[in-house]
Amino acid sequence: MMTIKRKPVVLIPADVKPLGEHPFHVVGHKYLVAVAEAAGALPLVVPSIGDLLEIEDLLAIADGILLTGSVSNVHPSHFDQEVHNPELPLDPARDALTLKLVQAAIKAEVPLLAICRGFQEVNVAFGGSLHQAVQEVPGLKDHREIKDVSIDIQYAQAHHIDLVADGQLAKIVGATQMMVNSLHGQGVDRLGDGLVAEAYAPDGLVEAIRVEKAKAFTLAVQWHPEWKVMENPQYLAIFRAFGDACRFRLRRHEPPD
């Protein structure tokens, strides 16, 4: 039996944010810790300089990819809409990397876990569209977090979701219903081609998706399972499943001793 000499490498595309007069490439601490502790993998931050990076080079070193949440939204030009609220932040540099990376990762059979903004990126990468302001859509609830409260309250469980029976997510968490947090203003409108819904909020909004024909683990969720992941068995199960998929890919591609 081949001995694995290293942990699987999980690539995490960075947000681009101004700090003073300069742009910085950043990833939230909680995502890095969740990959390292809950998935048992090595997190590697990838700068969002898509015009200077070859996707093939990234996939050559990737055992998995995590697309994180962010305060920024996917630019609506990617789903043929105008900007609804110019005051909300955008991150075109991240879009330029992640939207190409999603399709390439699926084709290369690299495991993919996508969270919040990442969930929306997956939908857009497959030709889907987004509600830019879920709270303004008739019949849908306000899924944004409560402002001006502690972060623990913002990330507290906000509502339940119904998981598709016998779906991938239901099998991972061992349930057909679970409680999740909710911190998003955008949400899935038209589901992308080849995507399958795995869970729904009580108002019918899609909360989890997978790529139907993906040969490797591919799961995208609208909530934040990285938050205190070691204290939530269902959140932990998601990261454990992702980590297992990354280790499986590593075993398949690691050179023999």
Short mmCIF file of N, CA and C in Angstrom, two decimals, residues 75-203:
data_model
loop_
_atom_site.label_atom_id
_atom_site.label_comp_id
_atom_site.label_asym_id
_atom_site.label_seq_id
_atom_site.Cartn_x
_atom_site.Cartn_y
_atom_site.Cartn_z
N HIS A 75 -20.07 39.95 -9.60
CA HIS A 75 -20.51 41.06 -10.46
C HIS A 75 -21.67 40.59 -11.35
N PRO A 76 -22.77 41.34 -11.36
CA PRO A 76 -23.96 40.89 -12.11
C PRO A 76 -23.78 40.86 -13.62
N SER A 77 -22.73 41.45 -14.14
CA SER A 77 -22.48 41.35 -15.58
C SER A 77 -22.25 39.90 -16.00
N HIS A 78 -21.86 39.05 -15.04
CA HIS A 78 -21.62 37.64 -15.35
C HIS A 78 -22.93 36.86 -15.52
N PHE A 79 -24.05 37.46 -15.14
CA PHE A 79 -25.34 36.82 -15.42
C PHE A 79 -26.30 37.83 -16.07
N ASP A 80 -25.70 38.71 -16.88
CA ASP A 80 -26.46 39.60 -17.77
C ASP A 80 -27.42 40.52 -17.04
N GLN A 81 -26.96 41.09 -15.91
CA GLN A 81 -27.75 42.08 -15.19
C GLN A 81 -26.90 43.32 -14.91
N GLU A 82 -27.58 44.43 -14.67
CA GLU A 82 -26.92 45.64 -14.22
C GLU A 82 -26.76 45.60 -12.70
N VAL A 83 -25.86 46.41 -12.19
CA VAL A 83 -25.66 46.47 -10.74
C VAL A 83 -26.91 47.07 -10.10
N HIS A 84 -27.48 46.33 -9.15
CA HIS A 84 -28.72 46.77 -8.50
C HIS A 84 -28.45 47.83 -7.44
N ASN A 85 -27.41 47.62 -6.64
CA ASN A 85 -27.08 48.56 -5.57
C ASN A 85 -25.59 48.90 -5.64
N PRO A 86 -25.24 50.05 -6.18
CA PRO A 86 -23.83 50.43 -6.34
C PRO A 86 -23.06 50.56 -5.04
N GLU A 87 -23.76 50.62 -3.91
CA GLU A 87 -23.09 50.77 -2.63
C GLU A 87 -22.50 49.44 -2.12
N LEU A 88 -22.96 48.32 -2.68
CA LEU A 88 -22.47 47.02 -2.22
C LEU A 88 -21.13 46.70 -2.90
N PRO A 89 -20.21 46.08 -2.16
CA PRO A 89 -18.87 45.83 -2.71
C PRO A 89 -18.87 44.72 -3.76
N LEU A 90 -17.98 44.86 -4.73
CA LEU A 90 -17.75 43.87 -5.77
C LEU A 90 -16.27 43.50 -5.75
N ASP A 91 -15.94 42.40 -6.41
CA ASP A 91 -14.55 41.96 -6.45
C ASP A 91 -14.29 41.31 -7.81
N PRO A 92 -14.16 42.12 -8.86
CA PRO A 92 -13.98 41.57 -10.20
C PRO A 92 -12.73 40.72 -10.35
N ALA A 93 -11.69 41.01 -9.57
CA ALA A 93 -10.46 40.21 -9.66
C ALA A 93 -10.71 38.79 -9.18
N ARG A 94 -11.47 38.64 -8.11
CA ARG A 94 -11.80 37.30 -7.65
C ARG A 94 -12.69 36.59 -8.67
N ASP A 95 -13.69 37.30 -9.20
CA ASP A 95 -14.55 36.71 -10.23
C ASP A 95 -13.72 36.14 -11.38
N ALA A 96 -12.73 36.92 -11.81
CA ALA A 96 -11.94 36.53 -12.97
C ALA A 96 -11.20 35.22 -12.76
N LEU A 97 -10.86 34.93 -11.50
CA LEU A 97 -10.17 33.68 -11.19
C LEU A 97 -11.16 32.55 -10.93
N THR A 98 -12.11 32.79 -10.03
CA THR A 98 -12.94 31.68 -9.55
C THR A 98 -13.91 31.15 -10.61
N LEU A 99 -14.45 32.02 -11.43
CA LEU A 99 -15.43 31.54 -12.41
C LEU A 99 -14.78 30.62 -13.44
N LYS A 100 -13.51 30.85 -13.75
CA LYS A 100 -12.77 29.93 -14.62
C LYS A 100 -12.36 28.67 -13.86
N LEU A 101 -11.99 28.86 -12.61
CA LEU A 101 -11.47 27.76 -11.81
C LEU A 101 -12.54 26.70 -11.53
N VAL A 102 -13.78 27.12 -11.34
CA VAL A 102 -14.86 26.18 -11.03
C VAL A 102 -15.00 25.15 -12.15
N GLN A 103 -15.19 25.61 -13.36
CA GLN A 103 -15.39 24.69 -14.48
C GLN A 103 -14.17 23.80 -14.69
N ALA A 104 -12.98 24.37 -14.58
CA ALA A 104 -11.76 23.59 -14.78
C ALA A 104 -11.59 22.53 -13.70
N ALA A 105 -11.94 22.87 -12.45
CA ALA A 105 -11.81 21.92 -11.35
C ALA A 105 -12.74 20.73 -11.53
N ILE A 106 -13.96 20.99 -11.96
CA ILE A 106 -14.90 19.89 -12.18
C ILE A 106 -14.37 18.97 -13.27
N LYS A 107 -13.89 19.55 -14.35
CA LYS A 107 -13.37 18.76 -15.46
C LYS A 107 -12.16 17.93 -15.04
N ALA A 108 -11.32 18.50 -14.18
CA ALA A 108 -10.10 17.82 -13.73
C ALA A 108 -10.36 16.88 -12.55
N GLU A 109 -11.60 16.80 -12.10
CA GLU A 109 -11.99 15.93 -10.98
C GLU A 109 -11.29 16.31 -9.68
N VAL A 110 -11.19 17.61 -9.45
CA VAL A 110 -10.65 18.12 -8.19
C VAL A 110 -11.80 18.40 -7.24
N PRO A 111 -11.81 17.85 -6.03
CA PRO A 111 -12.90 18.11 -5.08
C PRO A 111 -13.09 19.59 -4.82
N LEU A 112 -14.34 19.99 -4.71
CA LEU A 112 -14.68 21.40 -4.56
C LEU A 112 -15.73 21.58 -3.47
N LEU A 113 -15.44 22.44 -2.51
CA LEU A 113 -16.41 22.86 -1.50
C LEU A 113 -16.55 24.37 -1.61
N ALA A 114 -17.78 24.84 -1.78
CA ALA A 114 -18.02 26.27 -1.98
C ALA A 114 -19.01 26.77 -0.94
N ILE A 115 -18.72 27.95 -0.38
CA ILE A 115 -19.49 28.50 0.74
C ILE A 115 -19.95 29.91 0.41
N CYS A 116 -21.22 30.19 0.60
CA CYS A 116 -21.82 31.51 0.48
C CYS A 116 -21.49 32.17 -0.86
N ARG A 117 -20.58 33.13 -0.92
CA ARG A 117 -20.22 33.70 -2.21
C ARG A 117 -19.74 32.61 -3.17
N GLY A 118 -18.99 31.64 -2.62
CA GLY A 118 -18.52 30.54 -3.44
C GLY A 118 -19.66 29.73 -4.02
N PHE A 119 -20.71 29.53 -3.25
CA PHE A 119 -21.93 28.86 -3.70
C PHE A 119 -22.52 29.61 -4.90
N GLN A 120 -22.56 30.93 -4.79
CA GLN A 120 -23.10 31.76 -5.86
C GLN A 120 -22.18 31.73 -7.08
N GLU A 121 -20.88 31.66 -6.86
CA GLU A 121 -19.93 31.56 -7.97
C GLU A 121 -20.14 30.28 -8.76
N VAL A 122 -20.38 29.18 -8.07
CA VAL A 122 -20.63 27.91 -8.76
C VAL A 122 -21.86 28.02 -9.64
N ASN A 123 -22.92 28.61 -9.11
CA ASN A 123 -24.14 28.75 -9.90
C ASN A 123 -23.90 29.61 -11.14
N VAL A 124 -23.21 30.72 -10.97
CA VAL A 124 -22.94 31.62 -12.10
C VAL A 124 -22.00 30.96 -13.10
N ALA A 125 -21.02 30.21 -12.62
CA ALA A 125 -20.07 29.54 -13.52
C ALA A 125 -20.76 28.55 -14.43
N PHE A 126 -21.89 28.02 -14.00
CA PHE A 126 -22.66 27.07 -14.81
C PHE A 126 -23.82 27.74 -15.54
N GLY A 127 -23.77 29.06 -15.66
CA GLY A 127 -24.77 29.77 -16.44
C GLY A 127 -26.01 30.17 -15.69
N GLY A 128 -26.01 30.02 -14.37
CA GLY A 128 -27.16 30.41 -13.57
C GLY A 128 -27.16 31.90 -13.27
N SER A 129 -28.23 32.37 -12.67
CA SER A 129 -28.34 33.79 -12.30
C SER A 129 -28.64 33.91 -10.82
N LEU A 130 -28.51 35.14 -10.31
CA LEU A 130 -28.69 35.41 -8.89
C LEU A 130 -29.73 36.49 -8.67
N HIS A 131 -30.45 36.39 -7.56
CA HIS A 131 -31.18 37.52 -7.02
C HIS A 131 -30.15 38.43 -6.36
N GLN A 132 -30.08 39.68 -6.75
CA GLN A 132 -29.11 40.58 -6.14
C GLN A 132 -29.56 41.09 -4.78
N ALA A 133 -30.85 41.03 -4.52
CA ALA A 133 -31.40 41.45 -3.23
C ALA A 133 -32.54 40.52 -2.88
N VAL A 134 -32.21 39.42 -2.25
CA VAL A 134 -33.22 38.40 -1.93
C VAL A 134 -34.39 39.00 -1.15
N GLN A 135 -34.08 39.93 -0.25
CA GLN A 135 -35.11 40.50 0.62
C GLN A 135 -36.15 41.31 -0.15
N GLU A 136 -35.87 41.65 -1.41
CA GLU A 136 -36.81 42.42 -2.22
C GLU A 136 -37.64 41.55 -3.16
N VAL A 137 -37.39 40.24 -3.15
CA VAL A 137 -38.10 39.33 -4.04
C VAL A 137 -39.39 38.86 -3.36
N PRO A 138 -40.54 39.07 -3.99
CA PRO A 138 -41.81 38.64 -3.37
C PRO A 138 -41.78 37.15 -3.03
N GLY A 139 -42.17 36.83 -1.81
CA GLY A 139 -42.23 35.45 -1.37
C GLY A 139 -40.98 34.96 -0.67
N LEU A 140 -39.88 35.71 -0.78
CA LEU A 140 -38.65 35.30 -0.12
C LEU A 140 -38.41 36.15 1.13
N LYS A 141 -37.76 35.55 2.11
CA LYS A 141 -37.48 36.22 3.37
C LYS A 141 -36.18 37.03 3.26
N ASP A 142 -35.91 37.79 4.29
CA ASP A 142 -34.65 38.51 4.40
C ASP A 142 -33.62 37.56 5.02
N HIS A 143 -32.62 37.19 4.25
CA HIS A 143 -31.63 36.21 4.70
C HIS A 143 -30.35 36.87 5.21
N ARG A 144 -30.35 38.19 5.34
CA ARG A 144 -29.16 38.87 5.81
C ARG A 144 -29.02 38.76 7.33
N GLU A 145 -27.79 38.91 7.79
CA GLU A 145 -27.52 38.88 9.22
C GLU A 145 -28.02 40.15 9.89
N ILE A 146 -28.18 40.10 11.19
CA ILE A 146 -28.56 41.28 11.96
C ILE A 146 -27.32 42.14 12.17
N LYS A 147 -27.40 43.38 11.80
CA LYS A 147 -26.25 44.28 11.95
C LYS A 147 -26.15 44.79 13.40
N ASP A 148 -24.98 45.29 13.75
CA ASP A 148 -24.75 45.94 15.04
C ASP A 148 -25.01 45.02 16.23
N VAL A 149 -24.76 43.73 16.05
CA VAL A 149 -24.80 42.78 17.16
C VAL A 149 -23.48 42.02 17.16
N SER A 150 -23.25 41.21 18.17
CA SER A 150 -22.00 40.46 18.24
C SER A 150 -21.92 39.45 17.10
N ILE A 151 -20.69 39.07 16.77
CA ILE A 151 -20.49 38.12 15.69
C ILE A 151 -21.10 36.77 16.02
N ASP A 152 -21.14 36.41 17.31
CA ASP A 152 -21.76 35.15 17.70
C ASP A 152 -23.25 35.16 17.39
N ILE A 153 -23.90 36.29 17.55
CA ILE A 153 -25.32 36.39 17.21
C ILE A 153 -25.51 36.40 15.70
N GLN A 154 -24.63 37.09 14.99
CA GLN A 154 -24.74 37.12 13.53
C GLN A 154 -24.63 35.73 12.92
N TYR A 155 -23.75 34.91 13.49
CA TYR A 155 -23.51 33.57 12.94
C TYR A 155 -24.32 32.48 13.65
N ALA A 156 -25.23 32.88 14.50
CA ALA A 156 -26.07 31.89 15.19
C ALA A 156 -27.04 31.25 14.20
N GLN A 157 -27.54 30.09 14.56
CA GLN A 157 -28.50 29.40 13.70
C GLN A 157 -29.73 30.28 13.50
N ALA A 158 -30.12 30.45 12.23
CA ALA A 158 -31.18 31.40 11.90
C ALA A 158 -32.47 30.74 11.42
N HIS A 159 -32.35 29.63 10.71
CA HIS A 159 -33.53 28.92 10.21
C HIS A 159 -33.15 27.50 9.82
N HIS A 160 -34.13 26.67 9.64
CA HIS A 160 -33.84 25.31 9.21
C HIS A 160 -33.81 25.24 7.68
N ILE A 161 -33.23 24.19 7.16
CA ILE A 161 -33.31 23.90 5.73
C ILE A 161 -33.77 22.45 5.58
N ASP A 162 -34.45 22.20 4.49
CA ASP A 162 -34.90 20.85 4.16
C ASP A 162 -33.96 20.26 3.13
N LEU A 163 -33.37 19.12 3.44
CA LEU A 163 -32.42 18.47 2.56
C LEU A 163 -33.15 17.47 1.67
N VAL A 164 -32.75 17.39 0.42
CA VAL A 164 -33.36 16.45 -0.51
C VAL A 164 -33.09 15.04 -0.03
N ALA A 165 -34.14 14.27 0.13
CA ALA A 165 -34.01 12.89 0.61
C ALA A 165 -33.11 12.08 -0.33
N ASP A 166 -32.19 11.32 0.25
CA ASP A 166 -31.24 10.50 -0.49
C ASP A 166 -30.25 11.34 -1.31
N GLY A 167 -30.20 12.65 -1.07
CA GLY A 167 -29.22 13.49 -1.75
C GLY A 167 -27.85 13.37 -1.12
N GLN A 168 -26.88 13.95 -1.77
CA GLN A 168 -25.50 13.89 -1.28
C GLN A 168 -25.37 14.51 0.10
N LEU A 169 -25.95 15.71 0.29
CA LEU A 169 -25.82 16.39 1.57
C LEU A 169 -26.54 15.64 2.68
N ALA A 170 -27.72 15.13 2.39
CA ALA A 170 -28.47 14.37 3.39
C ALA A 170 -27.68 13.16 3.87
N LYS A 171 -26.98 12.51 2.94
CA LYS A 171 -26.17 11.35 3.32
C LYS A 171 -24.97 11.77 4.15
N ILE A 172 -24.39 12.92 3.84
CA ILE A 172 -23.21 13.38 4.58
C ILE A 172 -23.57 13.71 6.02
N VAL A 173 -24.66 14.45 6.22
CA VAL A 173 -25.00 14.89 7.58
C VAL A 173 -25.93 13.92 8.31
N GLY A 174 -26.46 12.94 7.59
CA GLY A 174 -27.31 11.94 8.21
C GLY A 174 -28.66 12.46 8.68
N ALA A 175 -29.23 13.39 7.89
CA ALA A 175 -30.52 13.98 8.27
C ALA A 175 -31.18 14.56 7.02
N THR A 176 -32.46 14.83 7.13
CA THR A 176 -33.18 15.49 6.03
C THR A 176 -33.59 16.91 6.41
N GLN A 177 -33.15 17.34 7.59
CA GLN A 177 -33.39 18.72 8.01
C GLN A 177 -32.26 19.13 8.96
N MET A 178 -31.85 20.39 8.88
CA MET A 178 -30.81 20.87 9.78
C MET A 178 -30.96 22.38 9.95
N MET A 179 -30.39 22.90 11.01
CA MET A 179 -30.39 24.33 11.27
C MET A 179 -29.12 24.95 10.71
N VAL A 180 -29.25 26.15 10.14
CA VAL A 180 -28.10 26.83 9.56
C VAL A 180 -28.12 28.31 9.92
N ASN A 181 -26.97 28.94 9.80
CA ASN A 181 -26.90 30.39 9.94
C ASN A 181 -27.27 31.04 8.60
N SER A 182 -27.37 32.35 8.57
CA SER A 182 -27.82 33.02 7.35
C SER A 182 -27.26 34.43 7.31
N LEU A 183 -26.35 34.68 6.33
CA LEU A 183 -25.67 35.97 6.26
C LEU A 183 -25.47 36.39 4.81
N HIS A 184 -26.53 36.38 4.02
CA HIS A 184 -26.37 36.68 2.60
C HIS A 184 -27.51 37.53 2.08
N GLY A 185 -27.16 38.43 1.17
CA GLY A 185 -28.16 39.26 0.52
C GLY A 185 -28.52 38.76 -0.87
N GLN A 186 -27.56 38.06 -1.50
CA GLN A 186 -27.82 37.47 -2.81
C GLN A 186 -28.21 36.01 -2.64
N GLY A 187 -28.81 35.46 -3.68
CA GLY A 187 -29.20 34.06 -3.64
C GLY A 187 -29.50 33.56 -5.04
N VAL A 188 -29.64 32.26 -5.18
CA VAL A 188 -29.88 31.66 -6.48
C VAL A 188 -31.25 32.06 -7.02
N ASP A 189 -31.25 32.53 -8.26
CA ASP A 189 -32.49 32.78 -9.00
C ASP A 189 -32.71 31.61 -9.96
N ARG A 190 -32.02 31.62 -11.08
CA ARG A 190 -32.09 30.50 -12.03
C ARG A 190 -30.91 29.57 -11.77
N LEU A 191 -31.20 28.31 -11.54
CA LEU A 191 -30.15 27.33 -11.28
C LEU A 191 -29.36 27.05 -12.56
N GLY A 192 -28.05 26.97 -12.43
CA GLY A 192 -27.19 26.75 -13.58
C GLY A 192 -27.40 25.39 -14.21
N ASP A 193 -27.03 25.28 -15.47
CA ASP A 193 -27.17 24.02 -16.21
C ASP A 193 -26.29 22.95 -15.59
N GLY A 194 -26.86 21.78 -15.36
CA GLY A 194 -26.11 20.67 -14.81
C GLY A 194 -25.98 20.68 -13.31
N LEU A 195 -26.63 21.64 -12.64
CA LEU A 195 -26.62 21.70 -11.18
C LEU A 195 -27.90 21.11 -10.62
N VAL A 196 -27.78 20.50 -9.45
CA VAL A 196 -28.91 19.87 -8.78
C VAL A 196 -29.04 20.47 -7.38
N ALA A 197 -30.24 20.88 -7.01
CA ALA A 197 -30.48 21.40 -5.67
C ALA A 197 -30.40 20.28 -4.64
N GLU A 198 -29.72 20.55 -3.53
CA GLU A 198 -29.57 19.58 -2.45
C GLU A 198 -30.33 19.98 -1.20
N ALA A 199 -30.72 21.26 -1.08
CA ALA A 199 -31.44 21.72 0.11
C ALA A 199 -32.14 23.04 -0.20
N TYR A 200 -33.21 23.29 0.57
CA TYR A 200 -34.02 24.50 0.39
C TYR A 200 -34.31 25.13 1.75
N ALA A 201 -34.38 26.47 1.76
CA ALA A 201 -34.87 27.20 2.92
C ALA A 201 -36.38 27.10 2.98
N PRO A 202 -37.00 27.46 4.10
CA PRO A 202 -38.46 27.37 4.20
C PRO A 202 -39.20 28.21 3.16
N ASP A 203 -38.58 29.28 2.66
CA ASP A 203 -39.24 30.12 1.66
C ASP A 203 -39.00 29.62 0.23
#
